[in-house]
XYZ file of C-alpha atoms in Angstrom:
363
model
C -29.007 89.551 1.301
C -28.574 90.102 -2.287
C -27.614 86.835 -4.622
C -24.240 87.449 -6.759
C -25.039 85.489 -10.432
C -22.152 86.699 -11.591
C -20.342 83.521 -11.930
C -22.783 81.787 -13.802
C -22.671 84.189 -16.265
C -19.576 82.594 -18.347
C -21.086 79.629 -18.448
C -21.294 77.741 -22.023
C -24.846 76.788 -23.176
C -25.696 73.426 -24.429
C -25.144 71.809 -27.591
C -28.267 71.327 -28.445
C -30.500 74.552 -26.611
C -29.610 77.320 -29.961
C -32.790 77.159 -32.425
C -31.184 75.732 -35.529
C -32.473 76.210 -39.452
C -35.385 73.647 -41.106
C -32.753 72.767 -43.604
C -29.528 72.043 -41.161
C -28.925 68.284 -39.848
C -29.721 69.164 -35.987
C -28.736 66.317 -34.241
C -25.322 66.193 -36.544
C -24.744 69.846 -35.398
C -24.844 68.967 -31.929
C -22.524 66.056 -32.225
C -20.113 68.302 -33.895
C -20.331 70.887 -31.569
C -19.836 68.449 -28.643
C -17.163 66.600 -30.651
C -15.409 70.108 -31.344
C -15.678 71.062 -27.360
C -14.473 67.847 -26.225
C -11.302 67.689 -28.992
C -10.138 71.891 -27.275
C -10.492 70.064 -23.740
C -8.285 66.553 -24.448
C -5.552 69.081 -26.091
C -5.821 71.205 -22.721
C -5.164 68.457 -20.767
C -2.278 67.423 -22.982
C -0.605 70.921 -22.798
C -1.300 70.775 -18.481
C 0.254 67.088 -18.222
C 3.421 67.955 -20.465
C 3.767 71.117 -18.435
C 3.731 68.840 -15.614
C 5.653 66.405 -16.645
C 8.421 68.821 -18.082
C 8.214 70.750 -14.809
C 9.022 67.729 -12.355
C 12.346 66.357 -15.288
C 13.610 69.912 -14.503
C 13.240 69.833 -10.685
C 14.661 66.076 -10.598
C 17.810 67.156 -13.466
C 18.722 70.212 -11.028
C 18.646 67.907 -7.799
C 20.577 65.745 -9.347
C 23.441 68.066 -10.680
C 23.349 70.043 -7.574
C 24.446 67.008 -5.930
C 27.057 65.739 -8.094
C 28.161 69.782 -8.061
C 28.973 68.990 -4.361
C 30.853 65.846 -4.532
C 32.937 66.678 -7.737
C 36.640 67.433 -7.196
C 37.581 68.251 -10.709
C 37.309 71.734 -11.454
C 36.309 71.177 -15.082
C 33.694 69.253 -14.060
C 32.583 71.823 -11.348
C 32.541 74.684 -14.224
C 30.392 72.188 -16.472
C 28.050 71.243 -13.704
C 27.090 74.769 -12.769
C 26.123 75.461 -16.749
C 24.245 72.846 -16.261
C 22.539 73.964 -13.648
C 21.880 77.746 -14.977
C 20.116 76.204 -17.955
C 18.350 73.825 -15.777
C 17.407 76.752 -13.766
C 15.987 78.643 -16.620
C 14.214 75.713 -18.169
C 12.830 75.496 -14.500
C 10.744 79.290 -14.478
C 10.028 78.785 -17.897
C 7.607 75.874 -17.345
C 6.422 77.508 -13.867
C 5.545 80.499 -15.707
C 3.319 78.399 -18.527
C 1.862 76.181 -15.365
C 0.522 79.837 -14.313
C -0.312 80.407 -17.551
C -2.452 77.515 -17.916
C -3.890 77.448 -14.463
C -4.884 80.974 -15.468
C -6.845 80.039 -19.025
C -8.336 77.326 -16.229
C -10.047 79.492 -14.489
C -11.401 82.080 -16.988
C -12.437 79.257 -19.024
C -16.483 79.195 -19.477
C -18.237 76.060 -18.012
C -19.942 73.779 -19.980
C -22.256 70.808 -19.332
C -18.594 68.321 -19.258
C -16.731 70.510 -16.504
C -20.070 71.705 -14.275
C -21.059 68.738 -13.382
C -17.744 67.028 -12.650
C -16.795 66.202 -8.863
C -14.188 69.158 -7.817
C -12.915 66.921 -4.786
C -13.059 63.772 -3.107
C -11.864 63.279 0.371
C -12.217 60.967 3.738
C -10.595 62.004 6.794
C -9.972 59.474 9.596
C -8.837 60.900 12.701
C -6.128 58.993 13.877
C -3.422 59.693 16.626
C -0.160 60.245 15.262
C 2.792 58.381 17.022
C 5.753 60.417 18.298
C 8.617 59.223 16.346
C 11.841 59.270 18.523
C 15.159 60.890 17.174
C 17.953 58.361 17.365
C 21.422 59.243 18.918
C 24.235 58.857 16.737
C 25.350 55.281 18.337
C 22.048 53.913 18.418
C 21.854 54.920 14.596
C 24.828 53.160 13.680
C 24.457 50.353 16.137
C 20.975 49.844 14.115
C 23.109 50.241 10.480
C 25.353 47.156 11.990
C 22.486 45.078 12.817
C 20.829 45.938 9.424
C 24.339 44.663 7.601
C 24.586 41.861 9.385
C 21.405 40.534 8.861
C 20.990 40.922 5.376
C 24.794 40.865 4.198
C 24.213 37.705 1.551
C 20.807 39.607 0.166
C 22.897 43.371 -0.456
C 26.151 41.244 -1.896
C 23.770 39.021 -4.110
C 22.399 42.279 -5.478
C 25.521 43.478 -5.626
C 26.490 40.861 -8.475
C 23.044 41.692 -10.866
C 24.305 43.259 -13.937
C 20.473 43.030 -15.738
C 18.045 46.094 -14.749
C 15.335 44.165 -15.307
C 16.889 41.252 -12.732
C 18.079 44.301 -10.756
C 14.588 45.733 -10.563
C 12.673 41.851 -9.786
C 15.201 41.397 -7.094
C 14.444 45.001 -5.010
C 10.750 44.723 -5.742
C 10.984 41.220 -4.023
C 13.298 42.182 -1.242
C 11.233 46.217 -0.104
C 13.262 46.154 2.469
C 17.301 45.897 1.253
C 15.737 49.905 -0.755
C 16.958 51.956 1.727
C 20.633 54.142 2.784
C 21.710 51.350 4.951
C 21.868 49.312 2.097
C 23.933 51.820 -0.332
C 26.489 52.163 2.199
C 27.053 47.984 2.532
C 27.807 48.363 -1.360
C 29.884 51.553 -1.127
C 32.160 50.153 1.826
C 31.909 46.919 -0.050
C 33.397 48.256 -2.933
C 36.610 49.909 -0.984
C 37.291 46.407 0.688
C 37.357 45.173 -3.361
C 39.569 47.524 -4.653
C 41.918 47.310 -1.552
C 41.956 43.274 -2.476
C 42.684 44.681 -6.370
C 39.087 42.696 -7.524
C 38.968 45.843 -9.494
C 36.505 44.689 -12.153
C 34.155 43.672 -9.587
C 34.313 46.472 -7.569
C 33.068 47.976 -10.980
C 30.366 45.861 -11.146
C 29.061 46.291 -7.104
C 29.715 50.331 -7.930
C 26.848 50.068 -10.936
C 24.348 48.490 -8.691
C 25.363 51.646 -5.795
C 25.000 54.310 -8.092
C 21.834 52.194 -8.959
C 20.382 52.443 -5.071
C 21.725 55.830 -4.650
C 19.724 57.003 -7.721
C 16.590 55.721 -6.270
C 16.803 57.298 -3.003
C 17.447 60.540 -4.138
C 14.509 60.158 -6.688
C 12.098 59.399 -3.484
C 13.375 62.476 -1.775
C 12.795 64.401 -4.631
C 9.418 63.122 -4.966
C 9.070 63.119 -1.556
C 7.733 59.232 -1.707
C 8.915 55.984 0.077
C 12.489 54.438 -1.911
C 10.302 51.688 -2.595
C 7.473 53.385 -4.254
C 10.568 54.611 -7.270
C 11.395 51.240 -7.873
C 9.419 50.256 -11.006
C 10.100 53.976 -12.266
C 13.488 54.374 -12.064
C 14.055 51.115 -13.883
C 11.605 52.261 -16.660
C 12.852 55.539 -17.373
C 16.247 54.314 -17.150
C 15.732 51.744 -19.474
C 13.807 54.398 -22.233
C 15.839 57.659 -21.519
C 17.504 59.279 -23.760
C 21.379 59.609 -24.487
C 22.097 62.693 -22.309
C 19.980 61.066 -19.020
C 21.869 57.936 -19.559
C 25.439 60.277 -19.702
C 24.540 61.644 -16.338
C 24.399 58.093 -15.126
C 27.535 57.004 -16.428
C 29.413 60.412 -15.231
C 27.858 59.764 -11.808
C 29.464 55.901 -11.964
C 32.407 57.124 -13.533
C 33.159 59.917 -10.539
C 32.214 57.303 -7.592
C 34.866 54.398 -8.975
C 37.107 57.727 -8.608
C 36.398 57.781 -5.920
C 36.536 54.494 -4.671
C 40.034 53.897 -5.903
C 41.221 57.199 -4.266
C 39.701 56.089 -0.699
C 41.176 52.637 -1.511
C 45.209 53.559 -1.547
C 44.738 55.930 0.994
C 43.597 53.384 3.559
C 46.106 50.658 1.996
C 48.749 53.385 2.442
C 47.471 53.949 6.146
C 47.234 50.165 6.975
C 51.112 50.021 5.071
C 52.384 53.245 7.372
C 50.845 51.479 10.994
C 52.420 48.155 9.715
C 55.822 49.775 9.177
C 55.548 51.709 12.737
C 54.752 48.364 14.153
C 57.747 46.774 12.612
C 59.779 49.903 13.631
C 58.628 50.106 17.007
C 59.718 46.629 17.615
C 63.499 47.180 16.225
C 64.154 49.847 18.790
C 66.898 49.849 20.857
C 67.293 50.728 24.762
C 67.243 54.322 23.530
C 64.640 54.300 22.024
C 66.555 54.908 18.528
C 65.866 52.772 15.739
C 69.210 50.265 14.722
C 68.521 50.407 11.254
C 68.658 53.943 11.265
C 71.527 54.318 12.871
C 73.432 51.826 10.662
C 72.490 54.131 7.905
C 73.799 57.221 9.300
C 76.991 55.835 10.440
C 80.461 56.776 8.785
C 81.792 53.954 6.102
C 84.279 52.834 8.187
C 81.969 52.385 11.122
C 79.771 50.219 9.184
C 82.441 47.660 8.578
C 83.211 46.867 11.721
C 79.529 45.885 12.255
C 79.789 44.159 9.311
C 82.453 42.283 10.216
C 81.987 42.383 14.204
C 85.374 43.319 14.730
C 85.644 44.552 17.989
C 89.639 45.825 17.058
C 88.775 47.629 14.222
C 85.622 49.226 16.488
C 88.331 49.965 18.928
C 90.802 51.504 16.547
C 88.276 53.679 14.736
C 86.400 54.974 17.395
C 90.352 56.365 18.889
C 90.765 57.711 15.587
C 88.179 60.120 15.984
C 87.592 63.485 17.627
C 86.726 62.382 21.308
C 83.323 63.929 20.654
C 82.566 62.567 17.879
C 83.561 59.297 19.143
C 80.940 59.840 21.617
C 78.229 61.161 19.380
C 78.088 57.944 17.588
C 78.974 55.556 20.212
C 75.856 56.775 22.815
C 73.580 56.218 19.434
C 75.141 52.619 18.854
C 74.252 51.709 22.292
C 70.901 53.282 22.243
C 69.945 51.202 19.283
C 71.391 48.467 20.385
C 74.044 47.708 17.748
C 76.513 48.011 20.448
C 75.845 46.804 23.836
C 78.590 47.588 26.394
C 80.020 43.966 28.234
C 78.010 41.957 25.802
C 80.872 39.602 25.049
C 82.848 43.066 23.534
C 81.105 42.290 20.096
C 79.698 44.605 18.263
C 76.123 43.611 17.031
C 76.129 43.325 13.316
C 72.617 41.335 13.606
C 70.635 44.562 15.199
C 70.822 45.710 11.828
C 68.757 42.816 10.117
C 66.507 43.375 12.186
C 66.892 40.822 15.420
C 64.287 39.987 17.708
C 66.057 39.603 21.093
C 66.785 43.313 21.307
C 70.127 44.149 23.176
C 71.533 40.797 22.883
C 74.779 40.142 20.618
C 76.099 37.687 18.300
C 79.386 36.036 19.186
């Protein structure tokens, strides 16, 4: 079987194998040559790792727009988001087509005595068998969220107060385990029980240090790493990024407090609503209608006798109405309760305050 040389034919000679003139410093041509080799090499690797690097700030920008894209509610911000994204999308094929570009001057660069004789690959295998990890039903995931909260309620809340990043970033690297979703959503429901309690400013505070777990999780599923292994990075970058990284931050902060406060009312204005029914439900009459109501809808002059509980003046308006009428509003009366037939003849002013012996009457 024939040998193929062909790829050995690129490769660079030596520095010091070309026959050089009597009158030229040899060894000092050598050096330079090596020198000048070594200098096109360092400033390939430069252009490779700022491809890189440039290549993974795109794919982590987009994830993180396309995210706040789906949780924004403003339409402005929606229709600023998604130019964000277009640009980030273009800046995105732009470096992938230089990484091809460079992986292409790669390979159809020559070798030389610096790249043949460097190890390609290094790599140990150990066989291991790999342990079925069981999916969780919905209640034993939760369940497992509650026992998480309740066992490490002081640690989240402490964190919760840290204002420093560099205290912020001490604290998680010392507690691995509080870096994780179950801990973001302590904080998060934390900071709805604040603002319900109108601690407004610290709810403020605890909804820094959620955007401030939130950002590190999605930075490990972007990188596709542990939470805990995004620690120390996260806190660097954020602590030497520039004005527009530092923006997206805020915005992000800025939209959750939003957020916060709008889940806040509307659970205060729920809890207000069931306390009202509860109230309500109480007041009703044998009728099931409610007395305060009624009192309300009754004509002027049917008001004053309850006012008054004067069971004459009851008498003499009720005759001085259609007989329908008359009927209409007594049958609502006694379903309420403000009048209660052979209850001393009285009418029951008191219903209307809001008494708690339904159905009885004041004398």
């Amino acid at each position: 079987m024939p040998i193929d040389y062909s790829k050995w034919k690129d490769i660079e000679i030596s520095d010091d194998e070309d026959d050089t003139h009597p009158n030229i410093d040899t060894p000092s041509l050598f050096r330079w040559r090596h020198q000048a080799r070594v200098e096109r090499m360092g400033e390939f690797e430069k252009k490779k790792s700022e491809t890189k690097e440039g290549l993974e700030l795109s794919q982590r920008e987009l994830a993180e727009r396309k995210k706040k894209l789906k949780d924004a509610d403003d339409e402005n911000e929606k229709k600023k988001l998604q130019a964000d994204i277009d640009k980030l999308e273009g800046q995105l094929k732009d470096w992938e087509t230089k990484e091809k570009e460079l992986e292409k001057q790669e390979k159809l660069a020559p070798w030389n005595i610096d790249t043949i004789c460097r190890e390609g690959f290094s790599k140990t295998t150990v066989n291991k068998i790999a342990e079925k990890k069981k999916e969780m039903t919905e209640e034993e995931r939760m369940e497992q969220t509650k026992v998480f909260m309740d066992k490490y309620k002081d640690e989240i809340e402490k964190f919760g107060f840290y204002s420093k990043w560099d205290d912020s970033k001490e604290y998680l690297l010392a507690h691995q385990h509080l870096v994780c979703e179950d801990t973001a959503n302590y904080l998060t429901i934390w900071c709805v029980n604040l603002q319900m309690e109108e601690k407004t400013e610290l709810m403020k505070q605890v909804a820094h240090q959620t955007i401030v777990m939130q950002y590190i999780l999605q930075l490990a599923q972007t990188m596709e790493v542990p939470p805990i292994a995004c620690v120390s990075s996260f806190f660097t970058k954020i602590q030497l990024c520039d004005d527009k990284y530092m923006e997206g931050f805020n915005n992000e902060l800025n939209a959750f407090i939003g957020r916060i406060t709008r889940r806040a009312k509307e659970k205060t204005d729920k809890l207000i609503a069931e306390y009202e029914e509860e109230e309500r439900q109480k007041r009703l009459g044998p009728g099931g209608l409610d007395p305060q109501e009624v009192f309300e809808e009754l004509p002027e002059e049917l008001k004053q006798c309850f006012e008054t509980k004067d069971i004459q003046m009851l008498q003499d308006v009720l005759m001085s109405m259609e007989p329908k009428e008359a009927e209409i509003w007594l049958k609502k009366c006694t379903d309420s309760g403000l009048w209660v037939p052979g209850a001393n003849d009285t009418p029951d002013g008191d219903a209307v305050e809001g008494k708690e012996d339904e159905g009885a009457s004041e004398s």
